[in-house]
Amino acid sequence: MSNMTIATGRRSRWGLFIAPVLLLILAIAWSGFWFYAASQAEVAADAWRAQEAKSGRIYDCAKRSIAGFPFRFEVQCSGASVALVSQNASKTPFTAKLDNILVLAQVYDPKHVIAEFSAPATLTDSVTQNTFVVNWSNGRSSVVGLPAIPERASIVFDDPSIVRLDGSVQVPLARAKQIELHGRIADGSPADHPVIETVLQIAQGSIQGVHPLLAEPFEADTRAKITGLSDLTPKPWPQRFRDIQAAGGHIEIVQSRIQQGEMIAVAAGTLGLSANGRLDGELQMTVAGLERVIPALGIEKMLEEGVPQATLDRVAPGVKSKDLNNLFGALDRAVPGLGKVIKQNANAGVAAGINSIGTESTLEGKKARSFPLKFVDGAVLLGPVQVGQIPPLY
């Protein structure tokens, strides 16, 4: 009886050691797996950098480290930099430098990568010799599909701002409360004619130094679809735009909404690329509160001070500034005060002209006007009047 008791006791004591031993073996195996996977992550990162370099985008880190054991990977890149190199590799037209990038991925889901960016970023344009500083309070991105070509991606910046350095002076250019950019493959596959859906959202955005109207805060939400891509292998954007044009691809503005105070504008349509790499197409716009925007354009003040020739070239090609200003002077001489009256009613004339182009409509319960906004080889036309010129994309 006593022998049986001793044997049972020994088996019980051995049973106490089985679980810890198994846990130890599992921990050693998991550690080996983690360190192997971490080394493979570095290999994958180097392969990705080499692939991007073929497209003229050179990524580098002054110091790189991997941590996060045991359940995730944390890749720390300090002194990060990006250089865009021209196709002939003879010069670097654009460089960006960033303090730190932290890339996170869970061991159980390595194809979902989250990145956090530390501000500020310094951008240098070697062509114009301009230097810009971009700041934000929180910057992060999420990419699904790595290390293969991404299937969808998002990037968000809170409180972003851009300034241009003029010596020691910072010249404000743009700012927003938040900017979000989302993209996903809506049809096809990364390797076979993908169709890309994108969403750009801007909260309380403003642009300084261009026109007082743009300095007022605005909200924007634009949804677009891009077709004509052969695949998503890395390549320079000019070449990608050429491929889209050659394939007859286009950018479909599914919906675009901009609000600034009482003014609301929505637009939809399709834009393609001409053989010269310029935008071609038409957007159908509906605008509510346009009458509140036109006085902010400052047309009356512009006429009082004299119309710059560059402005006339954009809005009325062929009309000479001196001829227009001489006309107002002649009107005042013929009928004193007539030129001044015309100038003071310039805004009303512009509003009437736009009203004659469009049709009455309703937008979000408000009276509005609908009219086409045409793009002809880069020229932006509101009715017969050219209101802008977009540079070529390649």
PDB file of C-alpha atoms in Angstrom, residues 94-328:
ATOM      1  CA  PHE A  94      13.146  67.426 -54.320  1.00  0.00           C
ATOM      2  CA  THR A  95      14.148  66.193 -50.849  1.00  0.00           C
ATOM      3  CA  ALA A  96      12.230  65.796 -47.592  1.00  0.00           C
ATOM      4  CA  LYS A  97      13.633  65.221 -44.114  1.00  0.00           C
ATOM      5  CA  LEU A  98      11.711  63.991 -41.094  1.00  0.00           C
ATOM      6  CA  ASP A  99      12.735  63.546 -37.462  1.00  0.00           C
ATOM      7  CA  ASN A 100      11.301  60.111 -36.822  1.00  0.00           C
ATOM      8  CA  ILE A 101       8.964  57.458 -38.254  1.00  0.00           C
ATOM      9  CA  LEU A 102       7.601  54.622 -36.125  1.00  0.00           C
ATOM     10  CA  VAL A 103       6.156  51.667 -38.055  1.00  0.00           C
ATOM     11  CA  LEU A 104       4.021  49.136 -36.151  1.00  0.00           C
ATOM     12  CA  ALA A 105       2.706  45.690 -37.147  1.00  0.00           C
ATOM     13  CA  GLN A 106       1.159  42.912 -35.088  1.00  0.00           C
ATOM     14  CA  VAL A 107       2.811  39.483 -35.334  1.00  0.00           C
ATOM     15  CA  TYR A 108      -0.535  37.859 -36.076  1.00  0.00           C
ATOM     16  CA  ASP A 109      -1.362  40.400 -38.853  1.00  0.00           C
ATOM     17  CA  PRO A 110       1.915  41.503 -40.481  1.00  0.00           C
ATOM     18  CA  LYS A 111       0.223  42.799 -43.638  1.00  0.00           C
ATOM     19  CA  HIS A 112      -1.532  45.571 -41.713  1.00  0.00           C
ATOM     20  CA  VAL A 113       1.057  48.260 -41.050  1.00  0.00           C
ATOM     21  CA  ILE A 114       0.497  51.419 -38.992  1.00  0.00           C
ATOM     22  CA  ALA A 115       2.965  54.307 -39.080  1.00  0.00           C
ATOM     23  CA  GLU A 116       3.326  57.393 -36.899  1.00  0.00           C
ATOM     24  CA  PHE A 117       5.224  60.476 -38.084  1.00  0.00           C
ATOM     25  CA  SER A 118       7.005  62.977 -35.854  1.00  0.00           C
ATOM     26  CA  ALA A 119       6.914  66.636 -36.924  1.00  0.00           C
ATOM     27  CA  PRO A 120       8.331  68.745 -38.414  1.00  0.00           C
ATOM     28  CA  ALA A 121       9.242  67.816 -41.972  1.00  0.00           C
ATOM     29  CA  THR A 122      11.548  69.992 -44.067  1.00  0.00           C
ATOM     30  CA  LEU A 123      10.988  70.001 -47.827  1.00  0.00           C
ATOM     31  CA  THR A 124      13.555  71.439 -50.236  1.00  0.00           C
ATOM     32  CA  ASP A 125      12.937  72.161 -53.912  1.00  0.00           C
ATOM     33  CA  SER A 126      16.344  72.402 -55.570  1.00  0.00           C
ATOM     34  CA  VAL A 127      14.798  73.727 -58.797  1.00  0.00           C
ATOM     35  CA  THR A 128      13.217  76.831 -57.237  1.00  0.00           C
ATOM     36  CA  GLN A 129      15.580  76.871 -54.218  1.00  0.00           C
ATOM     37  CA  ASN A 130      12.551  77.103 -51.935  1.00  0.00           C
ATOM     38  CA  THR A 131      12.459  75.441 -48.526  1.00  0.00           C
ATOM     39  CA  PHE A 132       9.207  74.557 -46.791  1.00  0.00           C
ATOM     40  CA  VAL A 133       8.482  73.383 -43.259  1.00  0.00           C
ATOM     41  CA  VAL A 134       5.443  71.195 -42.605  1.00  0.00           C
ATOM     42  CA  ASN A 135       4.151  70.803 -39.049  1.00  0.00           C
ATOM     43  CA  TRP A 136       1.348  68.783 -37.447  1.00  0.00           C
ATOM     44  CA  SER A 137       0.232  67.689 -34.001  1.00  0.00           C
ATOM     45  CA  ASN A 138      -0.435  64.064 -34.951  1.00  0.00           C
ATOM     46  CA  GLY A 139       0.378  62.235 -38.175  1.00  0.00           C
ATOM     47  CA  ARG A 140      -0.357  58.584 -38.854  1.00  0.00           C
ATOM     48  CA  SER A 141      -1.056  56.182 -41.685  1.00  0.00           C
ATOM     49  CA  SER A 142      -2.509  52.705 -42.117  1.00  0.00           C
ATOM     50  CA  VAL A 143      -1.620  50.374 -44.990  1.00  0.00           C
ATOM     51  CA  VAL A 144      -3.111  46.945 -45.713  1.00  0.00           C
ATOM     52  CA  GLY A 145      -1.398  44.605 -48.150  1.00  0.00           C
ATOM     53  CA  LEU A 146       2.276  45.019 -47.326  1.00  0.00           C
ATOM     54  CA  PRO A 147       4.877  43.706 -47.994  1.00  0.00           C
ATOM     55  CA  ALA A 148       3.126  43.150 -51.338  1.00  0.00           C
ATOM     56  CA  ILE A 149       1.556  46.087 -53.179  1.00  0.00           C
ATOM     57  CA  PRO A 150      -0.952  47.841 -50.861  1.00  0.00           C
ATOM     58  CA  GLU A 151      -4.645  47.006 -51.252  1.00  0.00           C
ATOM     59  CA  ARG A 152      -5.814  50.059 -49.319  1.00  0.00           C
ATOM     60  CA  ALA A 153      -4.159  52.897 -47.455  1.00  0.00           C
ATOM     61  CA  SER A 154      -5.047  55.919 -45.338  1.00  0.00           C
ATOM     62  CA  ILE A 155      -3.066  58.874 -44.064  1.00  0.00           C
ATOM     63  CA  VAL A 156      -4.290  61.491 -41.568  1.00  0.00           C
ATOM     64  CA  PHE A 157      -2.689  64.689 -40.265  1.00  0.00           C
ATOM     65  CA  ASP A 158      -4.132  66.733 -37.394  1.00  0.00           C
ATOM     66  CA  ASP A 159      -3.451  70.504 -37.350  1.00  0.00           C
ATOM     67  CA  PRO A 160      -1.176  70.477 -40.424  1.00  0.00           C
ATOM     68  CA  SER A 161       0.471  73.709 -41.543  1.00  0.00           C
ATOM     69  CA  ILE A 162       2.928  74.671 -44.285  1.00  0.00           C
ATOM     70  CA  VAL A 163       5.287  77.649 -44.213  1.00  0.00           C
ATOM     71  CA  ARG A 164       7.927  78.793 -46.675  1.00  0.00           C
ATOM     72  CA  LEU A 165      11.273  79.878 -45.296  1.00  0.00           C
ATOM     73  CA  ASP A 166      12.339  83.307 -46.532  1.00  0.00           C
ATOM     74  CA  GLY A 167      15.677  83.646 -44.808  1.00  0.00           C
ATOM     75  CA  SER A 168      14.817  83.549 -41.115  1.00  0.00           C
ATOM     76  CA  VAL A 169      11.190  84.534 -41.758  1.00  0.00           C
ATOM     77  CA  GLN A 170       8.425  81.914 -41.960  1.00  0.00           C
ATOM     78  CA  VAL A 171       5.807  82.807 -44.582  1.00  0.00           C
ATOM     79  CA  PRO A 172       2.488  80.972 -43.922  1.00  0.00           C
ATOM     80  CA  LEU A 173       1.127  79.133 -46.960  1.00  0.00           C
ATOM     81  CA  ALA A 174      -1.614  76.773 -45.803  1.00  0.00           C
ATOM     82  CA  ARG A 175      -3.138  75.172 -42.737  1.00  0.00           C
ATOM     83  CA  ALA A 176      -6.068  72.979 -41.713  1.00  0.00           C
ATOM     84  CA  LYS A 177      -7.662  71.399 -38.676  1.00  0.00           C
ATOM     85  CA  GLN A 178      -7.358  67.965 -40.275  1.00  0.00           C
ATOM     86  CA  ILE A 179      -6.525  66.384 -43.624  1.00  0.00           C
ATOM     87  CA  GLU A 180      -7.433  62.789 -44.496  1.00  0.00           C
ATOM     88  CA  LEU A 181      -6.571  60.853 -47.644  1.00  0.00           C
ATOM     89  CA  HIS A 182      -7.924  57.336 -48.215  1.00  0.00           C
ATOM     90  CA  GLY A 183      -7.426  55.005 -51.163  1.00  0.00           C
ATOM     91  CA  ARG A 184      -8.391  51.447 -52.071  1.00  0.00           C
ATOM     92  CA  ILE A 185      -8.549  49.094 -55.032  1.00  0.00           C
ATOM     93  CA  ALA A 186     -12.192  49.092 -56.158  1.00  0.00           C
ATOM     94  CA  ASP A 187     -11.775  46.748 -59.127  1.00  0.00           C
ATOM     95  CA  GLY A 188      -9.079  44.656 -60.783  1.00  0.00           C
ATOM     96  CA  SER A 189      -5.955  43.720 -58.850  1.00  0.00           C
ATOM     97  CA  PRO A 190      -2.624  45.388 -58.024  1.00  0.00           C
ATOM     98  CA  ALA A 191      -1.026  43.561 -60.952  1.00  0.00           C
ATOM     99  CA  ASP A 192      -3.878  43.767 -63.481  1.00  0.00           C
ATOM    100  CA  HIS A 193      -5.590  47.067 -64.373  1.00  0.00           C
ATOM    101  CA  PRO A 194      -6.588  48.253 -60.900  1.00  0.00           C
ATOM    102  CA  VAL A 195      -9.298  50.866 -60.471  1.00  0.00           C
ATOM    103  CA  ILE A 196      -8.489  53.153 -57.539  1.00  0.00           C
ATOM    104  CA  GLU A 197     -11.050  54.916 -55.367  1.00  0.00           C
ATOM    105  CA  THR A 198      -9.817  57.887 -53.335  1.00  0.00           C
ATOM    106  CA  VAL A 199     -11.340  60.171 -50.721  1.00  0.00           C
ATOM    107  CA  LEU A 200      -9.803  63.514 -49.711  1.00  0.00           C
ATOM    108  CA  GLN A 201     -11.289  65.365 -46.736  1.00  0.00           C
ATOM    109  CA  ILE A 202     -10.126  68.761 -45.451  1.00  0.00           C
ATOM    110  CA  ALA A 203     -11.512  70.331 -42.275  1.00  0.00           C
ATOM    111  CA  GLN A 204     -11.135  74.090 -41.746  1.00  0.00           C
ATOM    112  CA  GLY A 205      -8.561  74.434 -44.486  1.00  0.00           C
ATOM    113  CA  SER A 206      -7.151  77.753 -45.647  1.00  0.00           C
ATOM    114  CA  ILE A 207      -4.562  78.924 -48.168  1.00  0.00           C
ATOM    115  CA  GLN A 208      -2.609  82.125 -47.558  1.00  0.00           C
ATOM    116  CA  GLY A 209      -0.865  84.445 -49.969  1.00  0.00           C
ATOM    117  CA  VAL A 210      -2.958  83.612 -53.056  1.00  0.00           C
ATOM    118  CA  HIS A 211      -6.263  85.465 -52.581  1.00  0.00           C
ATOM    119  CA  PRO A 212      -8.107  86.724 -49.478  1.00  0.00           C
ATOM    120  CA  LEU A 213     -11.036  84.495 -50.437  1.00  0.00           C
ATOM    121  CA  LEU A 214      -8.887  81.352 -50.055  1.00  0.00           C
ATOM    122  CA  ALA A 215      -7.644  82.496 -46.649  1.00  0.00           C
ATOM    123  CA  GLU A 216     -11.128  82.024 -45.196  1.00  0.00           C
ATOM    124  CA  PRO A 217     -11.646  78.545 -43.657  1.00  0.00           C
ATOM    125  CA  PHE A 218     -13.348  75.981 -45.881  1.00  0.00           C
ATOM    126  CA  GLU A 219     -14.476  72.365 -45.669  1.00  0.00           C
ATOM    127  CA  ALA A 220     -13.821  69.962 -48.561  1.00  0.00           C
ATOM    128  CA  ASP A 221     -14.825  66.379 -49.305  1.00  0.00           C
ATOM    129  CA  THR A 222     -13.829  64.936 -52.694  1.00  0.00           C
ATOM    130  CA  ARG A 223     -14.368  61.352 -53.865  1.00  0.00           C
ATOM    131  CA  ALA A 224     -12.733  60.237 -57.097  1.00  0.00           C
ATOM    132  CA  LYS A 225     -12.103  57.098 -59.143  1.00  0.00           C
ATOM    133  CA  ILE A 226      -8.989  56.609 -61.287  1.00  0.00           C
ATOM    134  CA  THR A 227      -8.964  54.244 -64.281  1.00  0.00           C
ATOM    135  CA  GLY A 228      -6.355  53.485 -66.952  1.00  0.00           C
ATOM    136  CA  LEU A 229      -3.637  52.094 -64.669  1.00  0.00           C
ATOM    137  CA  SER A 230      -1.933  48.962 -65.980  1.00  0.00           C
ATOM    138  CA  ASP A 231      -0.664  47.931 -62.535  1.00  0.00           C
ATOM    139  CA  LEU A 232       0.596  49.391 -59.268  1.00  0.00           C
ATOM    140  CA  THR A 233       4.277  48.602 -59.610  1.00  0.00           C
ATOM    141  CA  PRO A 234       6.310  51.624 -58.434  1.00  0.00           C
ATOM    142  CA  LYS A 235       7.110  54.107 -61.193  1.00  0.00           C
ATOM    143  CA  PRO A 236       7.535  57.897 -61.500  1.00  0.00           C
ATOM    144  CA  TRP A 237       4.233  59.812 -61.552  1.00  0.00           C
ATOM    145  CA  PRO A 238       4.891  61.437 -64.966  1.00  0.00           C
ATOM    146  CA  GLN A 239       5.239  57.970 -66.476  1.00  0.00           C
ATOM    147  CA  ARG A 240       2.113  56.781 -64.689  1.00  0.00           C
ATOM    148  CA  PHE A 241       0.130  59.740 -66.099  1.00  0.00           C
ATOM    149  CA  ARG A 242       1.448  58.917 -69.590  1.00  0.00           C
ATOM    150  CA  ASP A 243       0.219  55.342 -69.165  1.00  0.00           C
ATOM    151  CA  ILE A 244      -3.230  56.598 -68.106  1.00  0.00           C
ATOM    152  CA  GLN A 245      -3.437  58.876 -71.143  1.00  0.00           C
ATOM    153  CA  ALA A 246      -2.276  56.155 -73.533  1.00  0.00           C
ATOM    154  CA  ALA A 247      -4.857  53.727 -72.124  1.00  0.00           C
ATOM    155  CA  GLY A 248      -7.681  56.259 -72.415  1.00  0.00           C
ATOM    156  CA  GLY A 249      -8.023  56.361 -68.647  1.00  0.00           C
ATOM    157  CA  HIS A 250      -9.630  59.160 -66.693  1.00  0.00           C
ATOM    158  CA  ILE A 251     -10.304  60.635 -63.284  1.00  0.00           C
ATOM    159  CA  GLU A 252     -13.972  60.500 -62.413  1.00  0.00           C
ATOM    160  CA  ILE A 253     -14.992  63.036 -59.773  1.00  0.00           C
ATOM    161  CA  VAL A 254     -17.783  60.999 -58.218  1.00  0.00           C
ATOM    162  CA  GLN A 255     -18.656  63.741 -55.754  1.00  0.00           C
ATOM    163  CA  SER A 256     -16.975  66.910 -54.574  1.00  0.00           C
ATOM    164  CA  ARG A 257     -18.348  69.274 -51.957  1.00  0.00           C
ATOM    165  CA  ILE A 258     -16.772  72.510 -50.717  1.00  0.00           C
ATOM    166  CA  GLN A 259     -18.302  74.822 -48.139  1.00  0.00           C
ATOM    167  CA  GLN A 260     -17.036  78.210 -47.080  1.00  0.00           C
ATOM    168  CA  GLY A 261     -19.374  80.133 -44.835  1.00  0.00           C
ATOM    169  CA  GLU A 262     -22.721  80.447 -46.640  1.00  0.00           C
ATOM    170  CA  MET A 263     -21.250  79.324 -49.960  1.00  0.00           C
ATOM    171  CA  ILE A 264     -21.672  75.631 -50.860  1.00  0.00           C
ATOM    172  CA  ALA A 265     -20.418  74.105 -54.115  1.00  0.00           C
ATOM    173  CA  VAL A 266     -20.770  70.543 -55.366  1.00  0.00           C
ATOM    174  CA  ALA A 267     -19.319  69.096 -58.562  1.00  0.00           C
ATOM    175  CA  ALA A 268     -19.160  65.835 -60.474  1.00  0.00           C
ATOM    176  CA  GLY A 269     -17.812  64.814 -63.850  1.00  0.00           C
ATOM    177  CA  THR A 270     -14.957  63.165 -65.687  1.00  0.00           C
ATOM    178  CA  LEU A 271     -11.482  64.500 -66.477  1.00  0.00           C
ATOM    179  CA  GLY A 272      -9.028  62.917 -68.889  1.00  0.00           C
ATOM    180  CA  LEU A 273      -5.584  63.845 -70.171  1.00  0.00           C
ATOM    181  CA  SER A 274      -4.716  65.387 -73.507  1.00  0.00           C
ATOM    182  CA  ALA A 275      -1.683  64.310 -75.526  1.00  0.00           C
ATOM    183  CA  ASN A 276       0.143  67.251 -73.920  1.00  0.00           C
ATOM    184  CA  GLY A 277      -0.512  65.896 -70.430  1.00  0.00           C
ATOM    185  CA  ARG A 278      -3.100  68.537 -69.593  1.00  0.00           C
ATOM    186  CA  LEU A 279      -6.567  68.084 -68.139  1.00  0.00           C
ATOM    187  CA  ASP A 280      -9.485  67.668 -70.537  1.00  0.00           C
ATOM    188  CA  GLY A 281     -13.116  67.195 -69.561  1.00  0.00           C
ATOM    189  CA  GLU A 282     -16.058  68.803 -67.851  1.00  0.00           C
ATOM    190  CA  LEU A 283     -17.481  69.095 -64.350  1.00  0.00           C
ATOM    191  CA  GLN A 284     -21.090  69.972 -63.690  1.00  0.00           C
ATOM    192  CA  MET A 285     -21.161  72.409 -60.772  1.00  0.00           C
ATOM    193  CA  THR A 286     -23.969  73.618 -58.538  1.00  0.00           C
ATOM    194  CA  VAL A 287     -23.261  76.567 -56.264  1.00  0.00           C
ATOM    195  CA  ALA A 288     -25.353  78.141 -53.520  1.00  0.00           C
ATOM    196  CA  GLY A 289     -24.378  81.519 -52.079  1.00  0.00           C
ATOM    197  CA  LEU A 290     -22.284  82.539 -55.078  1.00  0.00           C
ATOM    198  CA  GLU A 291     -23.494  86.124 -54.743  1.00  0.00           C
ATOM    199  CA  ARG A 292     -21.698  86.309 -51.384  1.00  0.00           C
ATOM    200  CA  VAL A 293     -18.419  85.166 -52.907  1.00  0.00           C
ATOM    201  CA  ILE A 294     -18.221  87.516 -55.886  1.00  0.00           C
ATOM    202  CA  PRO A 295     -17.734  90.721 -53.784  1.00  0.00           C
ATOM    203  CA  ALA A 296     -14.836  88.979 -52.040  1.00  0.00           C
ATOM    204  CA  LEU A 297     -13.114  88.577 -55.418  1.00  0.00           C
ATOM    205  CA  GLY A 298     -12.275  92.275 -55.244  1.00  0.00           C
ATOM    206  CA  ILE A 299     -13.195  93.045 -58.855  1.00  0.00           C
ATOM    207  CA  GLU A 300     -14.275  96.606 -58.035  1.00  0.00           C
ATOM    208  CA  LYS A 301     -11.005  97.343 -56.215  1.00  0.00           C
ATOM    209  CA  MET A 302      -9.024  95.743 -59.037  1.00  0.00           C
ATOM    210  CA  LEU A 303     -10.671  98.042 -61.563  1.00  0.00           C
ATOM    211  CA  GLU A 304     -10.086 101.092 -59.347  1.00  0.00           C
ATOM    212  CA  GLU A 305      -6.362 100.323 -59.099  1.00  0.00           C
ATOM    213  CA  GLY A 306      -5.952  99.191 -62.700  1.00  0.00           C
ATOM    214  CA  VAL A 307      -6.205  95.654 -64.028  1.00  0.00           C
ATOM    215  CA  PRO A 308      -2.881  93.787 -64.224  1.00  0.00           C
ATOM    216  CA  GLN A 309      -2.208  92.358 -67.681  1.00  0.00           C
ATOM    217  CA  ALA A 310      -1.549  88.886 -66.221  1.00  0.00           C
ATOM    218  CA  THR A 311      -5.047  88.873 -64.732  1.00  0.00           C
ATOM    219  CA  LEU A 312      -6.632  89.934 -68.013  1.00  0.00           C
ATOM    220  CA  ASP A 313      -4.737  87.215 -69.861  1.00  0.00           C
ATOM    221  CA  ARG A 314      -6.429  84.655 -67.618  1.00  0.00           C
ATOM    222  CA  VAL A 315      -9.981  85.998 -67.657  1.00  0.00           C
ATOM    223  CA  ALA A 316     -10.157  87.829 -70.995  1.00  0.00           C
ATOM    224  CA  PRO A 317      -7.402  86.747 -73.402  1.00  0.00           C
ATOM    225  CA  GLY A 318      -6.585  89.391 -76.008  1.00  0.00           C
ATOM    226  CA  VAL A 319      -7.758  92.395 -73.956  1.00  0.00           C
ATOM    227  CA  LYS A 320      -4.979  94.853 -73.094  1.00  0.00           C
ATOM    228  CA  SER A 321      -4.780  96.371 -69.615  1.00  0.00           C
ATOM    229  CA  LYS A 322      -3.922  99.854 -70.895  1.00  0.00           C
ATOM    230  CA  ASP A 323      -6.868  99.788 -73.291  1.00  0.00           C
ATOM    231  CA  LEU A 324      -9.297  98.852 -70.514  1.00  0.00           C
ATOM    232  CA  ASN A 325      -7.983 101.492 -68.120  1.00  0.00           C
ATOM    233  CA  ASN A 326      -8.027 104.099 -70.905  1.00  0.00           C
ATOM    234  CA  LEU A 327     -11.659 103.167 -71.581  1.00  0.00           C
ATOM    235  CA  PHE A 328     -12.686 103.988 -67.996  1.00  0.00           C
TER     236      PHE A 328
END
